[in-house]
Amino acid sequence: MSGQETPDPTAPGEAVIAERTVTDWWSTAVSEIRPGKIRLRGYPVEELVGRVTFAEQIWLMLRGELPTAAQGRLLEAALVAAVDHGPQAPSIAAARMAATCGVGLNSAVATGANLLGDVHGGAGQQCMEVLRRVADGEDARSIVAEYRRRRSYLPGFGHRFHPRDPRRDPLLGLVREAVDAGEVPGDALRAGLALEAALAENRTRPVPMNIDGATAIIYAELGFPAELGRGLFVLSRSVGILAHAWEETEGGARIKGPLPRPLLAGYHGPAERHLGDSGSRT
Amino acid sequence: MSGQETPDPTAPGEAVIAERTVTDWWSTAVSEIRPGKIRLRGYPVEELVGRVTFAEQIWLMLRGELPTAAQGRLLEAALVAAVDHGPQAPSIAAARMAATCGVGLNSAVATGANLLGDVHGGAGQQCMEVLRRVADGEDARSIVAEYRRRRSYLPGFGHRFHPRDPRRDPLLGLVREAVDAGEVPGDALRAGLALEAALAENRTRPVPMNIDGATAIIYAELGFPAELGRGLFVLSRSVGILAHAWEETEGGARIKGPLPRPLLAGYHGPAERHLGDSGSRT
Amino acid sequence: MSGQETPDPTAPGEAVIAERTVTDWWSTAVSEIRPGKIRLRGYPVEELVGRVTFAEQIWLMLRGELPTAAQGRLLEAALVAAVDHGPQAPSIAAARMAATCGVGLNSAVATGANLLGDVHGGAGQQCMEVLRRVADGEDARSIVAEYRRRRSYLPGFGHRFHPRDPRRDPLLGLVREAVDAGEVPGDALRAGLALEAALAENRTRPVPMNIDGATAIIYAELGFPAELGRGLFVLSRSVGILAHAWEETEGGARIKGPLPRPLLAGYHGPAERHLGDSGSRT
Amino acid sequence: MSGQETPDPTAPGEAVIAERTVTDWWSTAVSEIRPGKIRLRGYPVEELVGRVTFAEQIWLMLRGELPTAAQGRLLEAALVAAVDHGPQAPSIAAARMAATCGVGLNSAVATGANLLGDVHGGAGQQCMEVLRRVADGEDARSIVAEYRRRRSYLPGFGHRFHPRDPRRDPLLGLVREAVDAGEVPGDALRAGLALEAALAENRTRPVPMNIDGATAIIYAELGFPAELGRGLFVLSRSVGILAHAWEETEGGARIKGPLPRPLLAGYHGPAERHLGDSGSRT
């Protein structure tokens, strides 16, 4: 080995090390796996099976406690609403292509999920951060003005595709009911509606909340941190990604590219040239 | 461009092409997205929100129809059971490390899901194929003998970690109830138990079904093709992957490797040598 | 914790464990990293910098020894030849889309590389396995007949796009020179040409070797195992993947899908229906 | 279909669409692929094979023109220097684990590359941005003070592992030679040395440039934009990722986790509890 050349004073001076050092390095509060035992956030898994829904299990795993029935229903609705937006979305298209390339469905799902980055999958998370600012006392109109100055979209509002996102109303309706029943505080709902109203001022065409905005309200009302807004979206959209990848697998396509044959990608680079041409290397 | 040099007789000879050609290339039966409309397997998404569970939505997206209540419950149980097996699993460990590397939670989840390949995530799918053989009339004992000859594990049975997988009994209990109620046919359950019995013959220590076997029975009873057995496992395990990745994100670790400092990976390659040494290149 | 409930006889019975156990678990013969020292296959990295080419470094890392100059040149040629095949390829298209989704170039490259699976990126590896059979004495004609019976393509021959792959001739020319100079054995070249000849028999249009076949011959002549044929292709194609991803990043596209607007993906699923319709769930 | 319900005024009103629309959507200046033709940045691929090195090909693909010999040598050195840093790095460890999970080497490489995010793989890119500020006239001392105020590391300087990164000197030596020969401008080298000197002031232990800083200087001297600094690092490190993944594949490990058996990950969550316990859901 090369222990002799290790001048680092933090290097081990002994042949043994507390087992704790390495098992602690991988220590977790999520699950305890011991021979014959699987406890998730303290609950033996065999007690959860058949007694909690998948959405409740998601909550337990992420939050550490089980949700109330009302919390579970809201989470369920948000997860149901965001599963798919068709092959126009790059995450879906990439997963469909992956499924034709000889990788398993696991890699096809991974391909799609990987694309839900700041731009494609981050609007919900960003909207939650804006909702927080309003809930903390900032004026919705000032925030709208700030985004307009920056010529940037307010995350969670407007849709390049839908004049009015059909998922907005049923989701906000469920939040409204939960607020009225005292199940959730209502701060995020009020913040979202204030932003929507501020956006509509002095415009002939309003800019209604989209799926990212409506689910951001739900996740905020449920107390999820903003980053988990993205995480939950990934779990939800993975369902659509899988359904689309499976459709390609079943269809038997191989090495499916974006263009049907005989179409060829355009080209706008330099015309044919040769090594040794004037201006190029010999 | 270079149309002139295209000798391929299948190349387009005209400046226009039916719009259909390209939109059909991306055609799907999963979802219809039109301005203001999102229909999933024909259902307007706004009707599904608040009325179907997340597990039922998963079924609808993958199968094209909504499940019965009994089918939904079984699917829910299988999804709940498989969410996590702790940081010993490479999929979980890799996602935890990813979360410390400055990529989003989407990429951390993708990292974990990507690892659920034939060896780490394929046992359920492979078990479903074996269940099919037994349900189609092959003798369970012959199949067990075949695997023993090949010195290979029967997928879905035994666990390198759990003497008896705690998820087996509650899952099989739910299947049993559904069979007794006439909700599912029972072929896969009978096949799985026959294989388990054949494996136990002439052994002091039985080799009970594991999570992959028990969920394979559920997915087979519900009529899912074997490949979707893997797909559903990916959806389920993604929950644990996300929970673990989030735990690292919250903890603030940066560039977490497998070994705590000051431990250094061992080395068993050639001793130090130099360009120009005898036997190496000058 | 839960040591008390661990009946597994292999569980640790002591509070300490040899440091070796965990550092050996991660032991490698590839590189030795110690404070102030980085040795790659035994060579201090500072001696390699400026003295070996990138292709020679690739060889050293994968094979453990430095190549001869002739070996290095052949590897260089194969890596140069396979870098790109344009946005028609799903790996390139997916990486381009990824680059527009708010993930880093690292994730865009990963997206493309991940798609080089058995179908999209495995032909070279599969061709190397066929070359091995011929080199080991099997008759090329029988192998061609076997593939024809299975109605499957012979990996490494023919191209759905190019009547004659322009990369074939320069690559085989370099191999021929190396064989003539006694630098490589020539078995794989002879095997490949025998297969090509067998494929051409009784056909008006020959089925010439493609890039996968030509690079398979090079990698086989150089003694790489078949699986590394795929690995080397991944390294080579990653260059094109990066170039294309960067072109999208520079271009500033956001959430680029496969279809330009206003085109919408086709739909061929069920017509609009509603919860409670006859035949669907209430 | 559903054309009738499309109120969007941008929707197509005709059955045909210019072929251009879709082929232009995928248009590129990187490569022109036509039947029988593959031109990379204008050069027929068959002219490049055997005449340019892999590093020169990388430059051509990313920059659009071939490098001078001096430029090629510097790029080669930077790519050679960064290939590996052993299994302590999460990118390497994750790829090694992936290789044991039943996915191809392509997915193992993708797993590793995906982890080279802002924190694990972005220091070079970030350093290039800082070098630009100094080259544009900002004072190195002020920048160092700014980072100290923020209590954040100056990207490209210092190493948590190496007191002095052994790759610094040979890389800077090559840059110095190229500056002296008038091959590169020298701005980035001067900027990097100024930052290093500013960091060393009033300290007993200096904070020398690390691999990210040294390669950042090279990439900046060569005129690469900062984002491609990350891209080039990904190409380089992919070599080490592949070598390590292949070592696991060859070794035959299956489902390799971070801990050798019998070690179990620690657990610090709630003690065992049950549905219905006080404080938990019934």
XYZ file of N, CA and C in Angstrom, chain A residues 1 6 10-12 17 21-22 25-31 33-38 40-41 45-46 48-50 52-55 57-58 61-62 76-77 79-81 83-88 93 96-97 104-107 109-110 113-117 161-167 170-171 174 225 227-228 230-232 234-236 238-240 242-244 246-249 256-264 266-268 272, chain B residues 1 5-6 10-12 17 21-22 25-31 33-38 40-41 45-46 48-50 52-55 57-58 61-62 76-77 79-81 83-88 93 96-97 104-107 109-110 113-117 161-167 170-171 174 225 227-228 230-232 234-236 238-240 242-244 246-249 256-264 266-267 272:
618
model
N 0.852 -1.185 0.000
C 0.000 0.000 0.000
C 0.898 1.248 0.000
N 2.092 8.859 3.637
C 0.926 9.665 3.948
C 1.263 10.680 5.024
N -4.334 13.546 9.584
C -5.637 12.945 9.874
C -5.686 11.485 9.459
N -4.614 10.983 8.856
C -4.648 9.595 8.380
C -4.641 8.634 9.564
N -5.193 7.445 9.375
C -5.316 6.518 10.501
C -3.960 6.023 10.946
N -10.350 0.307 13.111
C -11.143 1.518 13.126
C -12.497 1.123 13.678
N -17.543 4.044 12.566
C -17.110 5.074 11.635
C -17.742 4.889 10.262
N -17.700 3.671 9.764
C -18.213 3.456 8.415
C -19.712 3.237 8.387
N -21.255 6.581 8.684
C -21.134 7.353 7.443
C -22.374 7.149 6.569
N -22.946 5.980 6.655
C -24.129 5.652 5.853
C -25.393 5.609 6.697
N -25.318 6.199 7.884
C -26.481 6.160 8.774
C -27.629 7.000 8.216
N -28.838 6.564 8.484
C -30.030 7.211 7.962
C -31.141 7.197 8.999
N -32.048 8.144 8.900
C -33.253 8.118 9.729
C -34.454 7.641 8.914
N -34.224 7.229 7.679
C -35.340 6.829 6.817
C -35.772 5.401 7.088
N -34.828 4.497 7.104
C -35.213 3.094 7.231
C -34.158 2.324 7.995
N -32.806 -1.396 8.338
C -32.833 -2.716 7.711
C -31.938 -3.634 8.518
N -32.533 -4.629 9.137
C -31.778 -5.621 9.881
C -32.266 -6.987 9.419
N -31.492 -8.025 9.623
C -31.960 -9.331 9.138
C -33.375 -9.643 9.637
N -34.280 -9.848 8.721
C -35.666 -10.149 9.072
C -36.514 -8.946 9.423
N -35.932 -7.744 9.443
C -36.665 -6.541 9.854
C -36.501 -5.434 8.812
N -37.584 -4.820 8.469
C -37.551 -3.622 7.631
C -38.489 -2.621 8.279
N -39.692 1.303 8.331
C -39.681 2.550 7.578
C -40.139 3.657 8.499
N -39.240 4.595 8.778
C -39.532 5.670 9.737
C -40.061 5.085 11.060
N -42.522 -2.642 8.046
C -43.140 -2.530 6.722
C -44.383 -3.403 6.620
N -44.385 -4.533 7.335
C -45.519 -5.443 7.193
C -46.804 -4.848 7.774
N -47.543 -1.645 7.348
C -47.970 -0.595 6.421
C -48.697 -1.189 5.215
N -48.235 -2.352 4.800
C -48.801 -3.001 3.608
C -50.291 -3.281 3.820
N -51.110 -2.781 2.924
C -52.546 -3.014 3.026
C -53.254 -2.002 3.898
N -51.844 1.531 4.409
C -51.654 2.911 3.947
C -51.660 2.911 2.422
N -52.080 4.011 1.850
C -52.057 4.112 0.390
C -50.643 4.443 -0.064
N -50.426 4.340 -1.365
C -49.105 4.653 -1.907
C -48.778 6.120 -1.640
N -49.765 6.991 -1.783
C -49.514 8.416 -1.531
C -49.166 8.657 -0.061
N -47.749 6.523 1.880
C -46.401 5.967 2.044
C -45.354 6.979 1.568
N -45.645 7.643 0.465
C -44.735 8.678 -0.036
C -44.555 9.764 1.024
N -42.433 8.480 3.976
C -41.009 8.350 3.655
C -40.325 9.712 3.596
N -41.032 10.711 3.092
C -40.405 12.024 2.916
C -40.478 12.881 4.173
N -52.475 13.186 -2.844
C -52.961 12.276 -3.895
C -53.393 13.081 -5.128
N -54.162 14.142 -4.918
C -54.664 14.936 -6.046
C -53.521 15.569 -6.839
N -50.421 14.556 -7.034
C -49.664 13.517 -7.743
C -50.433 13.028 -8.968
N -51.749 12.911 -8.840
C -52.586 12.461 -9.958
C -52.555 13.476 -11.105
N -52.543 14.758 -10.765
C -52.719 15.806 -11.781
C -51.532 15.940 -12.731
N -49.147 13.730 -13.908
C -48.466 12.538 -14.437
C -47.966 12.661 -15.869
N -48.599 13.489 -16.683
C -48.221 13.430 -18.103
C -48.553 14.723 -18.827
N -47.727 15.042 -19.806
C -48.071 16.109 -20.733
C -47.656 15.762 -22.158
N -47.637 14.465 -22.442
C -47.471 14.022 -23.820
C -46.079 14.113 -24.389
N -45.911 13.558 -25.604
C -44.592 13.442 -26.238
C -43.999 14.767 -26.706
N -44.758 15.857 -26.611
C -44.130 17.145 -26.911
C -43.083 17.500 -25.861
N -40.392 12.483 -24.558
C -39.825 12.070 -25.843
C -38.506 11.326 -25.641
N -39.143 7.835 -24.411
C -39.650 6.984 -25.500
C -38.489 6.546 -26.393
N -37.599 7.463 -26.705
C -36.457 7.094 -27.536
C -35.574 6.089 -26.797
N -33.142 -1.118 -20.324
C -34.353 -1.536 -19.626
C -35.291 -0.370 -19.353
N -36.509 -0.692 -18.900
C -37.461 0.364 -18.551
C -36.922 1.233 -17.430
N -36.078 0.653 -16.554
C -35.482 1.468 -15.499
C -34.648 2.603 -16.089
N -33.871 2.306 -17.125
C -33.051 3.352 -17.729
C -33.900 4.325 -18.539
N -36.962 5.261 -17.708
C -37.540 6.161 -16.701
C -36.476 7.134 -16.198
N -35.270 6.627 -15.968
C -34.186 7.493 -15.495
C -33.896 8.593 -16.509
N -36.677 11.208 -16.118
C -36.610 11.916 -14.836
C -35.418 12.867 -14.799
N -34.328 12.448 -15.393
C -33.107 13.254 -15.385
C -33.324 14.619 -16.057
N -34.261 14.663 -17.003
C -34.483 15.902 -17.750
C -35.371 16.910 -17.016
N -35.906 16.526 -15.862
C -36.792 17.447 -15.143
C -35.954 18.421 -14.324
N -35.069 19.143 -15.020
C -34.154 20.077 -14.381
C -34.787 21.431 -14.079
N -48.885 26.693 -23.847
C -49.684 25.761 -24.623
C -51.172 25.902 -24.313
N -51.490 25.989 -23.047
C -52.897 26.066 -22.629
C -53.268 27.503 -22.263
N -54.296 28.073 -22.938
C -54.769 29.404 -22.534
C -55.167 29.385 -21.052
N -55.801 28.299 -20.648
C -56.119 28.108 -19.235
C -55.863 26.644 -18.910
N -54.957 26.409 -17.980
C -54.577 25.040 -17.656
C -55.757 24.318 -17.002
N -56.226 23.212 -17.602
C -57.426 22.547 -17.069
C -57.227 21.938 -15.683
N -55.993 21.872 -15.231
C -55.746 21.268 -13.918
C -55.859 22.283 -12.787
N -59.712 22.206 -10.603
C -59.991 21.127 -9.640
C -58.990 21.114 -8.484
N -57.730 21.441 -8.752
C -56.744 21.428 -7.672
C -57.030 22.541 -6.670
N -59.968 21.787 -4.420
C -59.674 20.899 -3.290
C -58.941 21.639 -2.176
N -40.952 21.391 1.991
C -39.958 22.380 1.541
C -39.965 22.460 0.009
N -37.746 22.343 -2.337
C -37.019 21.345 -3.130
C -37.819 20.053 -3.302
N -38.595 19.707 -2.284
C -39.397 18.489 -2.428
C -40.558 18.702 -3.390
N -40.110 19.828 -6.310
C -39.557 19.179 -7.506
C -39.541 17.658 -7.349
N -39.143 17.200 -6.173
C -39.069 15.755 -5.952
C -40.411 15.074 -6.178
N -41.481 15.681 -5.673
C -42.805 15.083 -5.840
C -43.239 15.123 -7.302
N -41.271 14.852 -9.773
C -40.540 13.766 -10.432
C -41.265 12.433 -10.224
N -41.730 12.175 -9.001
C -42.457 10.922 -8.753
C -43.725 10.860 -9.612
N -44.413 11.973 -9.704
C -45.665 12.001 -10.463
C -45.401 11.826 -11.961
N -42.944 10.575 -13.429
C -42.355 9.275 -13.762
C -43.423 8.283 -14.217
N -44.637 8.474 -13.765
C -45.730 7.595 -14.190
C -45.989 7.765 -15.684
N -46.087 8.994 -16.132
C -46.279 9.230 -17.561
C -45.076 8.788 -18.366
N -43.047 6.396 -17.667
C -43.087 4.933 -17.780
C -44.144 4.486 -18.786
N -45.332 5.104 -18.734
C -46.400 4.702 -19.656
C -45.975 4.917 -21.103
N -45.319 6.033 -21.370
C -44.886 6.310 -22.744
C -43.732 5.398 -23.157
N -43.152 2.449 -22.092
C -43.715 1.120 -22.288
C -44.462 1.027 -23.629
N -45.124 2.097 -24.011
C -45.824 2.084 -25.304
C -44.819 1.861 -26.447
N -43.647 2.461 -26.355
C -42.634 2.233 -27.390
C -42.083 0.813 -27.308
N -41.849 0.344 -26.088
C -41.331 -1.024 -25.926
C -42.294 -2.019 -26.549
N -35.310 4.720 -32.258
C -36.217 5.759 -32.738
C -35.619 7.140 -32.533
N -35.430 7.853 -33.613
C -34.960 9.224 -33.525
C -36.140 10.184 -33.594
N -35.844 11.470 -33.551
C -36.931 12.454 -33.521
C -37.638 12.610 -34.866
N -36.981 12.236 -35.948
C -37.545 12.456 -37.277
C -37.898 11.137 -37.934
N -39.106 11.062 -38.503
C -39.446 9.860 -39.263
C -38.620 9.843 -40.540
N -38.212 8.661 -40.964
C -37.582 8.581 -42.268
C -38.598 8.898 -43.348
N -38.207 9.504 -44.436
C -36.845 9.787 -44.889
C -36.364 11.187 -44.515
N -36.942 11.809 -43.516
C -36.503 13.170 -43.198
C -35.102 13.178 -42.589
N -34.319 14.137 -43.001
C -32.951 14.279 -42.518
C -32.816 15.609 -41.795
N -31.646 19.110 -40.837
C -31.027 20.163 -41.630
C -29.577 20.372 -41.232
N -28.887 21.138 -42.025
C -27.477 21.423 -41.745
C -27.197 22.859 -42.125
N -26.576 23.603 -41.264
C -26.265 24.999 -41.580
C -24.819 25.347 -41.240
N -18.757 21.588 -47.593
C -17.699 20.577 -47.610
C -16.337 21.227 -47.828
N -28.349 23.321 -49.179
C -28.007 22.203 -48.300
C -27.402 21.074 -49.129
N -27.168 15.755 -53.433
C -26.248 14.629 -53.388
C -26.879 13.400 -52.740
N -28.177 13.412 -52.656
C -28.865 12.327 -51.990
C -29.337 11.310 -53.015
N -35.412 6.767 -51.420
C -36.484 7.028 -50.460
C -36.485 8.479 -49.997
N -35.512 9.258 -50.440
C -35.438 10.644 -49.977
C -36.598 11.457 -50.557
N -37.002 12.497 -49.872
C -38.177 13.256 -50.300
C -37.916 13.987 -51.600
N -44.408 17.975 -47.074
C -44.605 16.633 -46.560
C -45.874 16.688 -45.727
N -47.147 12.968 -41.258
C -45.947 12.141 -41.184
C -45.200 12.338 -39.870
N -45.013 13.583 -39.497
C -44.238 13.832 -38.290
C -45.063 13.767 -37.018
N -45.489 10.178 -36.271
C -44.264 9.571 -35.744
C -44.252 9.629 -34.218
N -44.860 10.655 -33.673
C -44.922 10.836 -32.221
C -46.304 10.538 -31.659
N -47.112 9.861 -32.434
C -48.481 9.585 -31.994
C -48.498 8.608 -30.819
N -49.463 8.778 -29.972
C -49.560 7.976 -28.754
C -51.018 7.676 -28.435
N -51.248 6.582 -27.727
C -52.576 6.297 -27.198
C -52.658 6.612 -25.708
N -51.603 7.179 -25.162
C -51.575 7.430 -23.717
C -52.307 8.721 -23.373
N -51.973 9.786 -24.072
C -52.551 11.072 -23.684
C -52.760 11.946 -24.911
N -53.010 15.805 -25.826
C -52.758 17.149 -25.305
C -53.115 18.137 -26.413
N -54.133 18.937 -26.185
C -54.531 19.967 -27.126
C -54.666 21.262 -26.329
N -54.621 22.398 -26.971
C -54.732 23.635 -26.178
C -55.974 23.617 -25.273
N -55.748 23.756 -24.007
C -56.842 23.746 -23.045
C -57.363 22.378 -22.667
N -56.842 21.321 -23.276
C -57.338 19.958 -23.029
C -56.193 19.016 -22.688
N -56.367 18.235 -21.652
C -55.437 17.152 -21.329
C -56.290 15.934 -21.045
N -56.236 11.868 -20.460
C -55.374 10.727 -20.167
C -56.171 9.467 -20.427
N -55.736 8.702 -21.411
C -56.468 7.499 -21.818
C -57.941 7.832 -22.071
N -58.302 15.204 -17.604
C -57.536 15.117 -16.350
C -58.293 15.753 -15.191
N -59.089 16.785 -15.498
C -59.782 17.479 -14.398
C -60.835 16.591 -13.739
N -60.289 13.350 -13.211
C -59.554 12.344 -12.432
C -59.070 12.910 -11.094
N -58.693 14.194 -11.132
C -58.152 14.838 -9.927
C -59.189 14.807 -8.805
N -58.803 14.249 -7.675
C -59.711 14.197 -6.538
C -60.621 12.979 -6.553
N -59.597 9.745 -8.335
C -58.860 8.477 -8.360
C -57.617 8.637 -7.498
N -57.158 7.530 -6.941
C -55.935 7.576 -6.140
C -54.733 7.579 -7.083
N -53.582 7.858 -6.508
C -52.355 7.861 -7.306
C -52.113 6.458 -7.878
N -52.364 5.433 -7.080
C -52.154 4.062 -7.569
C -53.128 3.748 -8.708
N -54.353 5.909 -10.756
C -53.854 6.689 -11.898
C -52.697 5.947 -12.584
N -51.839 5.361 -11.786
C -50.740 4.573 -12.352
C -51.308 3.444 -13.205
N -52.810 4.792 -16.486
C -51.803 5.220 -17.458
C -51.116 4.022 -18.115
N -50.890 2.961 -17.338
C -50.158 1.819 -17.885
C -51.053 0.844 -18.625
N -51.810 -1.026 -4.882
C -51.383 -0.131 -3.791
C -50.454 -0.867 -2.823
N -50.854 -2.072 -2.430
C -50.054 -2.832 -1.460
C -48.669 -3.164 -2.005
N -47.004 -1.559 -4.326
C -46.212 -0.330 -4.428
C -45.719 0.122 -3.056
N -46.563 -0.022 -2.044
C -46.186 0.374 -0.682
C -45.042 -0.497 -0.160
N -45.072 -1.778 -0.496
C -44.134 -2.734 0.116
C -42.691 -2.543 -0.331
N -40.853 0.193 -1.383
C -40.261 1.523 -1.517
C -38.796 1.646 -1.125
N -38.321 0.794 -0.232
C -36.967 1.073 0.269
C -36.305 -0.176 0.810
N -35.001 -0.233 0.673
C -34.224 -1.248 1.374
C -32.892 -0.692 1.888
N -32.900 0.614 2.145
C -31.773 1.202 2.854
C -30.530 1.446 2.027
N -29.553 2.136 2.629
C -28.346 2.566 1.920
C -27.388 1.436 1.560
N -27.669 0.212 2.026
C -26.833 -0.896 1.544
C -27.049 -1.144 0.057
N -27.617 4.136 -2.368
C -26.331 4.777 -2.065
C -25.923 5.734 -3.179
N -27.948 8.899 -3.004
C -27.485 9.736 -1.890
C -26.212 10.483 -2.283
N -25.305 9.794 -2.923
C -24.072 10.462 -3.351
C -24.392 11.532 -4.401
N -29.739 18.368 -9.316
C -31.053 18.470 -8.691
C -31.563 17.127 -8.197
N -32.641 17.175 -7.427
C -33.230 15.922 -6.952
C -33.688 15.060 -8.119
N -34.061 15.700 -9.236
C -34.440 14.908 -10.415
C -33.287 14.023 -10.863
N -32.081 14.561 -10.883
C -30.936 13.757 -11.318
C -30.554 12.729 -10.261
N -32.719 11.160 -8.333
C -33.685 10.070 -8.517
C -33.333 9.268 -9.770
N -32.968 9.971 -10.841
C -32.599 9.282 -12.081
C -31.407 8.360 -11.858
N -32.742 5.230 -10.067
C -33.614 4.423 -10.925
C -32.819 3.716 -12.011
N -31.814 4.402 -12.521
C -30.995 3.844 -13.607
C -30.307 2.546 -13.181
N -30.044 2.412 -11.883
C -29.317 1.229 -11.407
C -30.202 0.002 -11.207
N -31.509 0.168 -11.383
C -32.398 -0.970 -11.156
C -32.433 -1.855 -12.408
N -31.240 -2.306 -12.803
C -31.086 -3.098 -14.019
C -31.419 -4.570 -13.806
N -30.098 -11.419 2.726
C -30.078 -10.594 3.917
C -31.117 -11.056 4.943
N -32.321 -11.333 4.474
C -33.410 -11.718 5.370
C -33.639 -13.228 5.322
N -33.539 -13.905 6.480
C -33.870 -15.338 6.501
C -35.307 -15.538 5.986
N -36.193 -14.636 6.369
C -37.559 -14.661 5.854
C -37.955 -13.215 5.613
N -38.265 -12.895 4.382
C -38.582 -11.509 4.029
C -39.900 -11.095 4.689
N -39.865 -10.068 5.535
C -41.085 -9.698 6.277
C -42.217 -9.199 5.390
N -41.936 -8.945 4.135
C -42.988 -8.443 3.250
C -43.786 -9.562 2.598
N -47.688 -10.437 4.511
C -48.823 -9.527 4.300
C -49.225 -9.440 2.832
N -48.260 -9.498 1.927
C -48.604 -9.399 0.500
C -49.360 -10.648 0.053
N -52.951 -10.691 1.267
C -53.884 -9.875 0.474
C -54.260 -10.567 -0.841
N -47.907 -7.335 -17.880
C -46.823 -8.068 -18.524
C -45.565 -7.985 -17.669
N -42.460 -7.214 -18.141
C -41.600 -6.028 -18.177
C -42.143 -4.903 -17.295
N -43.472 -4.813 -17.208
C -44.019 -3.769 -16.335
C -43.824 -4.105 -14.866
N -40.979 -4.816 -13.689
C -39.825 -3.955 -13.400
C -40.234 -2.481 -13.344
N -41.067 -2.080 -14.286
C -41.487 -0.682 -14.328
C -42.160 -0.246 -13.032
N -43.037 -1.090 -12.515
C -43.733 -0.742 -11.271
C -42.761 -0.722 -10.095
N -39.727 0.165 -10.269
C -39.001 1.434 -10.387
C -39.814 2.572 -9.775
N -41.117 2.616 -10.067
C -41.959 3.677 -9.480
C -41.950 3.585 -7.960
N -42.044 2.358 -7.444
C -42.099 2.178 -6.001
C -40.770 2.547 -5.348
N -38.468 4.386 -6.397
C -38.119 5.801 -6.557
C -38.523 6.618 -5.332
N -39.514 6.148 -4.611
C -39.931 6.847 -3.393
C -38.816 6.788 -2.350
N -38.273 5.605 -2.127
C -37.165 5.483 -1.182
C -35.932 6.235 -1.672
N -35.848 8.877 -3.487
C -36.060 10.308 -3.238
C -35.902 10.645 -1.756
N -36.467 9.820 -0.890
C -36.372 10.098 0.546
C -34.915 10.121 1.006
N -34.136 9.176 0.496
C -32.721 9.125 0.893
C -31.922 10.278 0.276
N -33.048 13.156 -0.500
C -33.448 14.364 0.215
C -32.771 14.456 1.586
N -32.613 13.314 2.251
C -31.941 13.319 3.552
C -30.508 13.858 3.411
N -29.827 13.484 2.324
C -28.474 14.009 2.104
C -28.518 15.498 1.750
N -29.475 15.879 0.927
C -29.589 17.289 0.548
C -29.793 18.145 1.785
N -20.036 13.466 -1.373
C -19.939 12.321 -0.467
C -19.520 11.073 -1.218
N -18.424 10.518 -0.832
C -17.967 9.263 -1.400
C -18.362 8.110 -0.498
N -17.987 6.906 -0.889
C -18.403 5.732 -0.114
C -17.675 5.578 1.217
N -16.494 6.194 1.322
C -15.679 6.002 2.520
C -15.583 7.288 3.323
N -15.784 7.184 4.637
C -15.576 8.370 5.468
C -14.089 8.675 5.529
N -13.752 9.954 5.561
C -12.357 10.269 5.791
C -11.970 9.871 7.202
N -10.748 9.442 7.458
C -9.586 9.483 6.569
C -9.360 8.187 5.808
N -10.369 7.365 5.645
C -10.128 6.088 4.967
C -9.865 6.293 3.476
N -8.920 5.543 2.974
C -8.542 5.620 1.558
C -8.796 4.275 0.911
N -8.294 0.994 -0.961
C -7.112 0.158 -1.116
C -6.611 0.187 -2.557
N -5.430 -0.354 -2.763
C -4.840 -0.388 -4.104
C -4.104 -1.695 -4.254
N 4.727 1.712 -7.912
C 5.123 2.906 -8.668
C 6.154 2.554 -9.724
